[in-house]
PDB file of C-alpha atoms in Angstrom:
ATOM      1  CA  MET A   1     -23.978 129.963  32.698  1.00 72.00           C
ATOM      2  CA  ILE A   2     -21.541 130.401  35.573  1.00 82.00           C
ATOM      3  CA  ASP A   3     -22.250 130.380  39.306  1.00 84.00           C
ATOM      4  CA  SER A   4     -21.965 133.345  41.688  1.00 87.00           C
ATOM      5  CA  LYS A   5     -18.521 132.238  42.893  1.00 90.00           C
ATOM      6  CA  GLU A   6     -17.112 132.351  39.369  1.00 90.00           C
ATOM      7  CA  ALA A   7     -18.866 135.671  38.748  1.00 91.00           C
ATOM      8  CA  SER A   8     -17.275 137.117  41.908  1.00 93.00           C
ATOM      9  CA  ALA A   9     -13.871 135.896  40.783  1.00 92.00           C
ATOM     10  CA  ALA A  10     -14.358 137.547  37.381  1.00 92.00           C
ATOM     11  CA  LEU A  11     -15.354 140.858  39.011  1.00 95.00           C
ATOM     12  CA  ALA A  12     -12.349 140.623  41.347  1.00 95.00           C
ATOM     13  CA  ASP A  13     -10.101 140.161  38.271  1.00 93.00           C
ATOM     14  CA  ILE A  14     -11.670 143.259  36.730  1.00 95.00           C
ATOM     15  CA  ASP A  15     -11.132 145.320  39.912  1.00 95.00           C
ATOM     16  CA  ASP A  16      -7.546 144.144  40.125  1.00 94.00           C
ATOM     17  CA  ILE A  17      -6.701 145.126  36.551  1.00 94.00           C
ATOM     18  CA  VAL A  18      -8.489 148.489  36.868  1.00 94.00           C
ATOM     19  CA  GLN A  19      -6.391 149.285  39.958  1.00 92.00           C
ATOM     20  CA  ARG A  20      -3.237 148.307  38.086  1.00 91.00           C
ATOM     21  CA  VAL A  21      -4.150 150.535  35.123  1.00 92.00           C
ATOM     22  CA  LYS A  22      -4.798 153.478  37.450  1.00 90.00           C
ATOM     23  CA  GLN A  23      -1.519 152.924  39.281  1.00 89.00           C
ATOM     24  CA  SER A  24       0.337 152.587  35.997  1.00 89.00           C
ATOM     25  CA  GLN A  25      -1.075 155.927  34.798  1.00 88.00           C
ATOM     26  CA  LEU A  26      -0.213 157.563  38.115  1.00 89.00           C
ATOM     27  CA  TYR A  27       3.348 156.212  37.966  1.00 90.00           C
ATOM     28  CA  GLU A  28       3.711 157.495  34.411  1.00 89.00           C
ATOM     29  CA  LEU A  29       2.744 161.040  35.427  1.00 90.00           C
ATOM     30  CA  ALA A  30       4.759 160.863  38.649  1.00 92.00           C
ATOM     31  CA  SER A  31       7.798 159.701  36.702  1.00 94.00           C
ATOM     32  CA  PHE A  32       7.719 162.852  34.539  1.00 93.00           C
ATOM     33  CA  ALA A  33       7.494 164.966  37.698  1.00 93.00           C
ATOM     34  CA  ALA A  34      10.323 163.080  39.431  1.00 95.00           C
ATOM     35  CA  VAL A  35      12.660 163.301  36.431  1.00 96.00           C
ATOM     36  CA  TRP A  36      11.885 167.016  35.982  1.00 96.00           C
ATOM     37  CA  TRP A  37      12.529 167.795  39.656  1.00 95.00           C
ATOM     38  CA  GLY A  38      15.574 165.532  39.610  1.00 97.00           C
ATOM     39  CA  LEU A  39      17.179 167.493  36.770  1.00 97.00           C
ATOM     40  CA  LEU A  40      16.470 170.813  38.504  1.00 97.00           C
ATOM     41  CA  VAL A  41      17.703 169.622  41.890  1.00 96.00           C
ATOM     42  CA  PHE A  42      20.829 168.143  40.302  1.00 97.00           C
ATOM     43  CA  ALA A  43      21.583 171.462  38.575  1.00 97.00           C
ATOM     44  CA  ALA A  44      20.848 173.562  41.674  1.00 96.00           C
ATOM     45  CA  ASN A  45      23.073 171.392  43.871  1.00 96.00           C
ATOM     46  CA  LEU A  46      25.840 171.542  41.294  1.00 96.00           C
ATOM     47  CA  VAL A  47      25.625 175.359  41.255  1.00 96.00           C
ATOM     48  CA  THR A  48      25.679 175.319  45.075  1.00 95.00           C
ATOM     49  CA  TRP A  49      28.834 173.167  44.981  1.00 95.00           C
ATOM     50  CA  LEU A  50      30.664 175.082  42.249  1.00 96.00           C
ATOM     51  CA  TRP A  51      29.507 178.673  42.827  1.00 95.00           C
ATOM     52  CA  PRO A  52      28.041 178.942  46.363  1.00 93.00           C
ATOM     53  CA  VAL A  53      27.465 182.665  45.932  1.00 94.00           C
ATOM     54  CA  TYR A  54      24.795 181.941  43.292  1.00 95.00           C
ATOM     55  CA  ALA A  55      23.143 179.132  45.261  1.00 93.00           C
ATOM     56  CA  VAL A  56      20.157 181.186  46.397  1.00 92.00           C
ATOM     57  CA  TYR A  57      19.308 182.175  42.798  1.00 95.00           C
ATOM     58  CA  ALA A  58      19.744 178.609  41.619  1.00 96.00           C
ATOM     59  CA  TRP A  59      17.311 177.299  44.221  1.00 94.00           C
ATOM     60  CA  VAL A  60      14.693 179.993  43.597  1.00 94.00           C
ATOM     61  CA  ALA A  61      14.908 179.173  39.874  1.00 96.00           C
ATOM     62  CA  ALA A  62      14.758 175.417  40.511  1.00 95.00           C
ATOM     63  CA  ASP A  63      11.741 175.703  42.817  1.00 91.00           C
ATOM     64  CA  THR A  64       9.890 178.045  40.452  1.00 92.00           C
ATOM     65  CA  LEU A  65      10.578 175.883  37.396  1.00 95.00           C
ATOM     66  CA  GLY A  66       9.740 172.744  39.362  1.00 92.00           C
ATOM     67  CA  ALA A  67       6.385 174.018  40.574  1.00 87.00           C
ATOM     68  CA  GLY A  68       5.632 175.480  37.120  1.00 89.00           C
ATOM     69  CA  GLY A  69       6.449 172.152  35.516  1.00 90.00           C
ATOM     70  CA  LEU A  70       4.015 170.321  37.760  1.00 85.00           C
ATOM     71  CA  VAL A  71       1.248 172.821  37.023  1.00 83.00           C
ATOM     72  CA  ALA A  72       1.965 172.406  33.280  1.00 87.00           C
ATOM     73  CA  LEU A  73       1.911 168.610  33.670  1.00 86.00           C
ATOM     74  CA  ARG A  74      -1.507 168.880  35.277  1.00 81.00           C
ATOM     75  CA  ILE A  75      -2.795 171.187  32.520  1.00 82.00           C
ATOM     76  CA  PHE A  76      -1.594 168.844  29.752  1.00 80.00           C
ATOM     77  CA  ASN A  77      -2.864 165.754  31.601  1.00 77.00           C
ATOM     78  CA  PRO A  78      -6.209 166.805  33.053  1.00 68.00           C
ATOM     79  CA  PRO A  79      -7.982 164.389  35.392  1.00 64.00           C
ATOM     80  CA  HIS A  80     -10.381 162.032  33.636  1.00 59.00           C
ATOM     81  CA  HIS A  81     -13.282 162.433  36.033  1.00 54.00           C
ATOM     82  CA  SER A  82     -15.848 165.070  35.129  1.00 49.00           C
ATOM     83  CA  HIS A  83     -15.522 167.176  38.292  1.00 51.00           C
ATOM     84  CA  GLY A  84     -11.777 167.708  37.876  1.00 51.00           C
ATOM     85  CA  ALA A  85     -10.428 170.854  36.257  1.00 55.00           C
ATOM     86  CA  ALA A  86      -7.249 170.994  34.183  1.00 54.00           C
ATOM     87  CA  PHE A  87      -5.936 173.888  36.252  1.00 60.00           C
ATOM     88  CA  ASN A  88      -6.643 173.369  39.889  1.00 69.00           C
ATOM     89  CA  VAL A  89      -5.916 176.269  42.225  1.00 79.00           C
ATOM     90  CA  ARG A  90      -5.523 173.735  45.038  1.00 80.00           C
ATOM     91  CA  LEU A  91      -2.359 172.432  43.386  1.00 76.00           C
ATOM     92  CA  LEU A  92      -0.883 175.934  43.479  1.00 79.00           C
ATOM     93  CA  LEU A  93      -1.968 176.309  47.113  1.00 87.00           C
ATOM     94  CA  VAL A  94      -0.207 173.051  47.962  1.00 86.00           C
ATOM     95  CA  PHE A  95       3.068 174.578  46.755  1.00 83.00           C
ATOM     96  CA  VAL A  96       2.459 177.864  48.558  1.00 89.00           C
ATOM     97  CA  LEU A  97       1.740 176.055  51.838  1.00 93.00           C
ATOM     98  CA  PHE A  98       4.618 173.612  51.316  1.00 91.00           C
ATOM     99  CA  PHE A  99       7.198 176.365  50.810  1.00 90.00           C
ATOM    100  CA  ALA A 100       5.648 178.657  53.427  1.00 95.00           C
ATOM    101  CA  PHE A 101       5.908 175.969  56.103  1.00 96.00           C
ATOM    102  CA  GLY A 102       9.452 175.133  55.029  1.00 95.00           C
ATOM    103  CA  TYR A 103      10.414 178.810  55.193  1.00 94.00           C
ATOM    104  CA  LEU A 104       8.807 179.129  58.633  1.00 96.00           C
ATOM    105  CA  CYS A 105      10.852 176.185  59.933  1.00 95.00           C
ATOM    106  CA  THR A 106      14.176 177.147  58.377  1.00 94.00           C
ATOM    107  CA  ASN A 107      14.175 180.953  58.676  1.00 93.00           C
ATOM    108  CA  VAL A 108      11.735 181.951  61.408  1.00 95.00           C
ATOM    109  CA  ILE A 109      11.607 179.195  64.024  1.00 95.00           C
ATOM    110  CA  GLY A 110      15.152 178.067  63.243  1.00 93.00           C
ATOM    111  CA  HIS A 111      18.047 179.764  61.467  1.00 92.00           C
ATOM    112  CA  PHE A 112      19.459 177.038  59.278  1.00 94.00           C
ATOM    113  CA  GLY A 113      22.877 177.234  57.653  1.00 92.00           C
ATOM    114  CA  PRO A 114      23.553 175.986  54.097  1.00 91.00           C
ATOM    115  CA  ARG A 115      24.229 172.419  55.223  1.00 93.00           C
ATOM    116  CA  GLN A 116      21.057 172.250  57.317  1.00 95.00           C
ATOM    117  CA  LEU A 117      19.024 173.779  54.466  1.00 94.00           C
ATOM    118  CA  GLY A 118      20.492 171.269  52.031  1.00 93.00           C
ATOM    119  CA  THR A 119      19.335 168.488  54.353  1.00 96.00           C
ATOM    120  CA  PHE A 120      15.985 169.855  55.492  1.00 96.00           C
ATOM    121  CA  TRP A 121      14.420 170.485  52.078  1.00 95.00           C
ATOM    122  CA  PRO A 122      15.109 167.028  50.588  1.00 95.00           C
ATOM    123  CA  LEU A 123      13.929 165.354  53.815  1.00 97.00           C
ATOM    124  CA  TYR A 124      10.792 167.521  53.870  1.00 96.00           C
ATOM    125  CA  PHE A 125      10.109 166.824  50.188  1.00 94.00           C
ATOM    126  CA  MET A 126      10.725 163.094  50.608  1.00 96.00           C
ATOM    127  CA  LEU A 127       8.437 162.945  53.639  1.00 96.00           C
ATOM    128  CA  PHE A 128       5.543 163.668  51.267  1.00 93.00           C
ATOM    129  CA  TYR A 129       6.810 161.055  48.815  1.00 90.00           C
ATOM    130  CA  THR A 130       6.929 158.492  51.602  1.00 94.00           C
ATOM    131  CA  LEU A 131       3.460 159.413  52.865  1.00 94.00           C
ATOM    132  CA  ALA A 132       2.097 159.294  49.304  1.00 91.00           C
ATOM    133  CA  GLY A 133       3.479 155.776  49.074  1.00 91.00           C
ATOM    134  CA  LEU A 134       1.064 154.633  51.768  1.00 92.00           C
ATOM    135  CA  TRP A 135      -1.826 155.332  49.387  1.00 89.00           C
ATOM    136  CA  PHE A 136      -0.478 155.419  45.860  1.00 88.00           C
ATOM    137  CA  GLY A 137       2.089 152.662  45.590  1.00 86.00           C
ATOM    138  CA  TYR A 138       5.308 151.312  47.029  1.00 90.00           C
ATOM    139  CA  ALA A 139       7.518 153.090  44.465  1.00 92.00           C
ATOM    140  CA  PHE A 140       6.849 156.475  46.110  1.00 93.00           C
ATOM    141  CA  MET A 141       7.791 155.032  49.489  1.00 95.00           C
ATOM    142  CA  ALA A 142      10.946 153.353  48.173  1.00 95.00           C
ATOM    143  CA  ILE A 143      12.127 156.594  46.541  1.00 96.00           C
ATOM    144  CA  GLY A 144      11.204 158.679  49.606  1.00 96.00           C
ATOM    145  CA  VAL A 145      12.868 156.421  52.165  1.00 97.00           C
ATOM    146  CA  GLY A 146      15.913 155.766  49.965  1.00 97.00           C
ATOM    147  CA  ILE A 147      16.689 159.429  49.267  1.00 97.00           C
ATOM    148  CA  SER A 148      15.969 160.411  52.895  1.00 97.00           C
ATOM    149  CA  ALA A 149      18.394 157.780  54.203  1.00 97.00           C
ATOM    150  CA  LEU A 150      21.142 158.825  51.764  1.00 97.00           C
ATOM    151  CA  THR A 151      20.536 162.499  52.626  1.00 97.00           C
ATOM    152  CA  LEU A 152      21.052 161.765  56.332  1.00 97.00           C
ATOM    153  CA  ILE A 153      24.186 159.737  55.578  1.00 97.00           C
ATOM    154  CA  GLY A 154      25.490 162.734  53.650  1.00 96.00           C
ATOM    155  CA  TYR A 155      24.596 165.145  56.449  1.00 96.00           C
ATOM    156  CA  PHE A 156      26.461 163.153  59.065  1.00 96.00           C
ATOM    157  CA  TYR A 157      29.373 161.696  57.106  1.00 95.00           C
ATOM    158  CA  ILE A 158      30.106 163.767  53.984  1.00 94.00           C
ATOM    159  CA  GLY A 159      32.202 166.856  54.502  1.00 90.00           C
ATOM    160  CA  GLU A 160      32.726 169.738  52.093  1.00 91.00           C
ATOM    161  CA  ALA A 161      31.410 167.783  49.157  1.00 94.00           C
ATOM    162  CA  PHE A 162      27.910 167.613  50.652  1.00 95.00           C
ATOM    163  CA  PRO A 163      26.235 169.638  47.824  1.00 95.00           C
ATOM    164  CA  LEU A 164      27.905 167.357  45.259  1.00 96.00           C
ATOM    165  CA  TRP A 165      26.711 164.319  47.207  1.00 97.00           C
ATOM    166  CA  MET A 166      23.199 165.779  47.217  1.00 96.00           C
ATOM    167  CA  ALA A 167      23.329 166.482  43.479  1.00 97.00           C
ATOM    168  CA  PHE A 168      23.751 162.769  42.854  1.00 97.00           C
ATOM    169  CA  VAL A 169      21.688 161.457  45.771  1.00 96.00           C
ATOM    170  CA  ASN A 170      18.705 163.812  45.517  1.00 96.00           C
ATOM    171  CA  GLY A 171      18.824 164.881  41.858  1.00 96.00           C
ATOM    172  CA  GLY A 172      20.151 161.577  40.554  1.00 97.00           C
ATOM    173  CA  GLY A 173      17.900 159.624  42.908  1.00 96.00           C
ATOM    174  CA  LEU A 174      14.791 161.378  41.627  1.00 97.00           C
ATOM    175  CA  ILE A 175      15.820 160.855  37.992  1.00 97.00           C
ATOM    176  CA  LEU A 176      16.545 157.153  38.518  1.00 97.00           C
ATOM    177  CA  GLY A 177      13.419 156.746  40.652  1.00 95.00           C
ATOM    178  CA  GLY A 178      11.316 158.409  37.953  1.00 95.00           C
ATOM    179  CA  LEU A 179      12.738 156.174  35.238  1.00 95.00           C
ATOM    180  CA  TRP A 180      12.183 153.130  37.438  1.00 94.00           C
ATOM    181  CA  MET A 181       8.524 154.101  37.924  1.00 91.00           C
ATOM    182  CA  ARG A 182       8.009 153.933  34.159  1.00 87.00           C
ATOM    183  CA  ARG A 183       9.227 150.338  34.088  1.00 83.00           C
ATOM    184  CA  ILE A 184       7.037 149.017  36.905  1.00 78.00           C
TER     185      ILE A 184
ATOM    186  CA  MET B   1     -32.456 137.584  30.896  1.00 56.00           C
ATOM    187  CA  ALA B   2     -29.009 138.964  29.956  1.00 66.00           C
ATOM    188  CA  GLU B   3     -26.397 136.546  28.693  1.00 80.00           C
ATOM    189  CA  LEU B   4     -22.682 136.568  29.384  1.00 88.00           C
ATOM    190  CA  ASP B   5     -20.668 137.691  26.385  1.00 91.00           C
ATOM    191  CA  ASP B   6     -18.679 134.638  25.269  1.00 91.00           C
ATOM    192  CA  ILE B   7     -16.029 136.760  23.581  1.00 95.00           C
ATOM    193  CA  ILE B   8     -15.349 138.880  26.675  1.00 95.00           C
ATOM    194  CA  HIS B   9     -15.775 136.087  29.204  1.00 92.00           C
ATOM    195  CA  GLN B  10     -12.475 134.364  28.362  1.00 94.00           C
ATOM    196  CA  PRO B  11     -10.131 135.349  31.293  1.00 93.00           C
ATOM    197  CA  LEU B  12      -7.413 137.129  29.287  1.00 95.00           C
ATOM    198  CA  ARG B  13      -9.909 138.923  27.046  1.00 96.00           C
ATOM    199  CA  LEU B  14     -11.795 140.009  30.178  1.00 96.00           C
ATOM    200  CA  LYS B  15      -8.552 141.515  31.539  1.00 95.00           C
ATOM    201  CA  ILE B  16      -7.822 143.253  28.227  1.00 96.00           C
ATOM    202  CA  MET B  17     -11.312 144.762  28.079  1.00 97.00           C
ATOM    203  CA  ALA B  18     -11.200 145.759  31.767  1.00 96.00           C
ATOM    204  CA  ALA B  19      -7.860 147.523  31.276  1.00 96.00           C
ATOM    205  CA  LEU B  20      -9.006 149.371  28.148  1.00 96.00           C
ATOM    206  CA  ASN B  21     -12.349 150.248  29.682  1.00 94.00           C
ATOM    207  CA  ALA B  22     -10.569 151.895  32.648  1.00 93.00           C
ATOM    208  CA  LEU B  23      -9.221 154.527  30.238  1.00 91.00           C
ATOM    209  CA  PRO B  24     -11.116 157.542  28.867  1.00 87.00           C
ATOM    210  CA  ALA B  25     -12.833 157.007  25.490  1.00 85.00           C
ATOM    211  CA  ALA B  26     -10.495 156.999  22.477  1.00 82.00           C
ATOM    212  CA  THR B  27      -7.485 156.448  24.716  1.00 87.00           C
ATOM    213  CA  GLY B  28      -5.583 153.221  24.243  1.00 91.00           C
ATOM    214  CA  LEU B  29      -2.821 151.173  25.735  1.00 93.00           C
ATOM    215  CA  GLU B  30       0.414 150.197  24.059  1.00 92.00           C
ATOM    216  CA  PHE B  31       0.855 146.490  23.415  1.00 94.00           C
ATOM    217  CA  SER B  32       3.873 146.303  25.758  1.00 91.00           C
ATOM    218  CA  ARG B  33       1.971 148.043  28.558  1.00 91.00           C
ATOM    219  CA  LEU B  34      -1.017 145.751  28.065  1.00 94.00           C
ATOM    220  CA  LYS B  35       1.304 142.753  28.148  1.00 94.00           C
ATOM    221  CA  LYS B  36       2.760 143.890  31.467  1.00 91.00           C
ATOM    222  CA  LEU B  37      -0.669 144.614  32.975  1.00 91.00           C
ATOM    223  CA  THR B  38      -2.214 141.298  31.955  1.00 92.00           C
ATOM    224  CA  GLY B  39       0.874 139.138  32.419  1.00 91.00           C
ATOM    225  CA  ALA B  40       0.290 137.511  29.025  1.00 93.00           C
ATOM    226  CA  THR B  41       2.861 136.371  26.478  1.00 93.00           C
ATOM    227  CA  ASP B  42       3.261 138.186  23.138  1.00 93.00           C
ATOM    228  CA  GLY B  43       1.611 135.441  21.100  1.00 94.00           C
ATOM    229  CA  ASN B  44      -1.264 134.849  23.470  1.00 95.00           C
ATOM    230  CA  LEU B  45      -2.024 138.543  23.838  1.00 95.00           C
ATOM    231  CA  GLY B  46      -1.836 139.097  20.075  1.00 95.00           C
ATOM    232  CA  ALA B  47      -4.253 136.241  19.390  1.00 96.00           C
ATOM    233  CA  HIS B  48      -6.821 137.478  21.902  1.00 96.00           C
ATOM    234  CA  ILE B  49      -6.576 141.077  20.687  1.00 96.00           C
ATOM    235  CA  GLU B  50      -7.286 139.761  17.193  1.00 96.00           C
ATOM    236  CA  THR B  51     -10.403 137.961  18.451  1.00 96.00           C
ATOM    237  CA  LEU B  52     -11.618 141.158  20.133  1.00 97.00           C
ATOM    238  CA  ALA B  53     -10.826 143.211  17.018  1.00 96.00           C
ATOM    239  CA  LYS B  54     -12.785 140.764  14.804  1.00 96.00           C
ATOM    240  CA  ALA B  55     -15.774 141.183  17.122  1.00 96.00           C
ATOM    241  CA  GLY B  56     -15.440 144.974  16.767  1.00 96.00           C
ATOM    242  CA  TYR B  57     -14.690 145.411  20.458  1.00 97.00           C
ATOM    243  CA  VAL B  58     -11.243 146.938  20.029  1.00 96.00           C
ATOM    244  CA  SER B  59      -9.387 148.786  17.322  1.00 96.00           C
ATOM    245  CA  VAL B  60      -5.672 148.360  16.736  1.00 95.00           C
ATOM    246  CA  GLU B  61      -3.490 151.244  15.609  1.00 94.00           C
ATOM    247  CA  LYS B  62       0.043 150.670  14.394  1.00 91.00           C
ATOM    248  CA  ALA B  63       2.527 153.510  14.146  1.00 89.00           C
ATOM    249  CA  PHE B  64       6.243 154.150  14.245  1.00 86.00           C
ATOM    250  CA  VAL B  65       7.740 156.106  17.120  1.00 82.00           C
ATOM    251  CA  GLY B  66      11.168 156.946  15.761  1.00 81.00           C
ATOM    252  CA  LYS B  67      12.222 153.660  14.211  1.00 83.00           C
ATOM    253  CA  LYS B  68      10.290 151.534  16.678  1.00 85.00           C
ATOM    254  CA  PRO B  69       6.916 150.078  15.708  1.00 87.00           C
ATOM    255  CA  GLN B  70       4.227 150.783  18.302  1.00 90.00           C
ATOM    256  CA  THR B  71       0.893 149.020  18.518  1.00 93.00           C
ATOM    257  CA  THR B  72      -1.905 150.692  20.444  1.00 95.00           C
ATOM    258  CA  VAL B  73      -5.142 148.932  21.361  1.00 96.00           C
ATOM    259  CA  ILE B  74      -8.282 151.002  21.955  1.00 96.00           C
ATOM    260  CA  ALA B  75     -11.720 149.871  23.141  1.00 96.00           C
ATOM    261  CA  THR B  76     -14.441 150.807  20.654  1.00 96.00           C
ATOM    262  CA  ALA B  77     -17.856 152.158  21.677  1.00 95.00           C
ATOM    263  CA  ALA B  78     -19.296 148.715  20.891  1.00 96.00           C
ATOM    264  CA  GLY B  79     -16.623 147.102  23.065  1.00 96.00           C
ATOM    265  CA  ARG B  80     -17.317 149.429  25.968  1.00 96.00           C
ATOM    266  CA  GLY B  81     -21.040 148.715  25.701  1.00 95.00           C
ATOM    267  CA  ALA B  82     -20.488 144.959  25.575  1.00 96.00           C
ATOM    268  CA  PHE B  83     -18.136 145.137  28.553  1.00 95.00           C
ATOM    269  CA  ALA B  84     -20.638 147.171  30.590  1.00 95.00           C
ATOM    270  CA  ARG B  85     -23.391 144.609  29.796  1.00 95.00           C
ATOM    271  CA  HIS B  86     -21.051 141.751  30.703  1.00 95.00           C
ATOM    272  CA  VAL B  87     -20.219 143.337  34.071  1.00 95.00           C
ATOM    273  CA  ALA B  88     -23.924 143.986  34.726  1.00 94.00           C
ATOM    274  CA  THR B  89     -24.652 140.314  34.001  1.00 94.00           C
ATOM    275  CA  LEU B  90     -21.901 139.207  36.404  1.00 94.00           C
ATOM    276  CA  GLN B  91     -23.406 141.439  39.096  1.00 93.00           C
ATOM    277  CA  GLU B  92     -26.863 139.973  38.430  1.00 92.00           C
ATOM    278  CA  ILE B  93     -25.458 136.466  38.860  1.00 92.00           C
ATOM    279  CA  ILE B  94     -23.919 137.436  42.195  1.00 91.00           C
ATOM    280  CA  ALA B  95     -27.178 139.067  43.287  1.00 89.00           C
ATOM    281  CA  GLY B  96     -28.947 135.779  42.505  1.00 82.00           C
ATOM    282  CA  LYS B  97     -31.107 137.165  39.719  1.00 67.00           C
ATOM    283  CA  GLN B  98     -29.670 134.620  37.316  1.00 59.00           C
ATOM    284  CA  VAL B  99     -28.690 131.001  37.774  1.00 49.00           C
TER     285      VAL B  99
END
C-alpha cells in the first residue's frame, strides 16, 4: 500500500493529464474554426484587393459562412456534458451581439473608411482570441496578439496593398495558427 | 477495504487510463496523440497498452486512414470501472481511511 503523499501525487498526475486531454480537444475544435475563418478571411481580403466594388458582398458572405461553419462545428461536435445541447442558441446570440457591437462602433458612433474597417474587425476579433487565451490556453493568446500586432503594422506602414497584406496576415495567420494548434 | 489496482497503478498506465477516461464512452485516442499527452516513447507506450489490453481495460483498433495506419486506443467499460475504483481508493488513502 502507498502513503497519502504518493496517493496525492498520483491524483495530481491524473488531474494534469485530464486537463491536457481537455485542452487538446479544445485546440482540435478551435483549429478547425481558425482554418475555416482563415480561408474565408483570405478570400474576402483578396476580393477587396482585386475588386473593391464587390468587397461588401465578399465580407457579408465570409461572415455568414464563418458563423454558419461554427454553428455546424458545434452541431457535429456536441458538448460531452449532459446539460449541453448540440445547437445552442447562445452561440448564435454571441455572433449577433459581436457583429451588432462592431456595427455600432464602425457605422453609428464612428464612420470608418475601408482601411479603418479592415483594421477594426481583425483587431476586434483577435481581442476575443487573446482574452480566450487567458482561460483556454496560450495558443489563442499567441495567435490573437500576433495577428493584432501585424494588423497594426499594416495599418500604419502598408500603403495601397493593405488588403493584400491583411489577406496573408489575418487569413494566412489564422490558417497557420489553426494548423499549429493541431500540433501542440 | 479497497485495494489499489496493480495494473493501473504503474505511472504510465495510470496516465493512459486517465487520458482515456476523460473522453466520452466509446471514444478513443490515436496512438500518436496518446504518446504526446503522456510523453512516452513508442515502445514503452505500446508495451503498456498491451498490458492494459490483456487485462481487458482497453481495446485497440487498427485502421488505415488513406495509406497511413492508425491505431486508436479506447477504454472499455471494465477499464473505466477499474479506473474509478482506483481513484476512489487513492482518495480514501488521502482521507486517511486506509494505511
